[in-house]
Amino acid sequence: MAVETGDNVAIGGFIISGNSPKKVAVRGLGPSLQSAGISHALVDPMLELRSADQSMIASNDNWRDNAASAAQLQANGLAPRSNLEAAIVATLSPGTYTAVVSGRNGSTGMGLIEVYDLDQASDTLLANISTRGLVRTGDNVLIGGFILGGTSGQTNILIRAIGPSLGKAGIANALANPTLELRDSNGLLLQSNDNWKDQQRAAIENTGLAPASDREAAILVTLSPGAYTAITAGQDGTMGVGLIEVFNLR
């Protein structure tokens, strides 16, 4: 997403559910996006990990600065490609967490927040991930990717694109009418939605996670293991702050 300043930095949220702590890796990427064809990549991302009450758990500028964390990233094949990129490894109790990526010295550009489950064998679940940022047009829409692990079985997933209800939460310039697309690892469109009540209304309401505004979008889908991408844009090219949320319903 586009990482700007103030309220328009990149924000990624996630929820850990269960009864025991879970080890996760959180990364804030920028320079390595250039090799993927992303123009105007964030030159030097900085990363903060915060608890539900917004208290600071950990922060990082360059991932190699913390030797213990760097060793775990390398052991799990998650070392960022650029020394200027940021990463944190932490063992967290069940709860709600926020990862914030900004540019060093107020710099701006396209950035990426990632959260990895390093303890998939435990009964504790990485149950939700979300991304909040400024939704523009073209290549600068809001993109949330997620990977369902394992080699078999299917998972029920709810994806939401939130905009208008952010305004009620005090977010200025909230996206007025978000649209949502779900694509597979090859870019194939699997499902799309504009206003959530237009499709799957009863099923979405039964999850207890229906969006607060009729203009917000949602998709309820059963997926096999693999990589997927959720894309949020503004209807008719409108812009504003939006939120993508992915819920693991099991």
Phi, psi and omega in degrees: 000167176285120178262115179246216183238172178062230180287353185255024169288173180272130182233125176240127179250154174208155181238131173254123179245154181128201186238357183228159180295157178228138176271130179229158170243132179240131182235144173240109188251154178207288185305322183289347177293338180299324181290344177265009177087012179275118179278156178054049178289149178297125189287318186216086182287148173240145187233135173236142173243123185234153178276182183298330179269012177072010174288147184284127175266314180199158175218159181204144174255295179248128192299334181283350183295330178257105188297319182294316178295317181299320180296321179290324177297316181293321181294332180261009179069028185242016178294125177302153182288330182253138177294343180276351181277159189247152177200150179224134170249127183214148172258119191239142174286159176307137182159191183251135184224157180228131174250131183239126177247128175227172178262137178302137180059031176075016179289159182231165179156181179281131181226173182219132172252134178229143175233127181241138175275112180264006184221057187290343181283344182284165178275000175278139190244136167279092197270342183206141168226147180214157180224126177241132179191180181280120180267117177252217181235172177062232180285353185256024170287177182265127185237126176239120179254150175212152180238127172265118183282180181093176181239353181208173179083171180229157184232137175276126185233135170247128179242133181234144172243112189250140177215287185306321182289344174293327178299322178291341178268008176092010179274119179287150175059043178292145179296123190287324186210085183285148170246160186222134173234144172242125182233152178273186185293343177265003181086005180287131179288121179265322183195152178217160180203147173252292178252125194298332181285348180288335182220142172059026188305308184298317182295320179292319178298324181293341177284342186078011185236025179298139177302154183283334182249140178297335182277353178277160188247152177205150177225129174249124189210152175254123189235148173276164177306141180154185181255138184222158180229131174251132185237127177245128175230174176263135177304132179061030174077015178289161183232162178158179180280127181229170183222129170254132178232138177237122181248128174272107183267356182063000000 
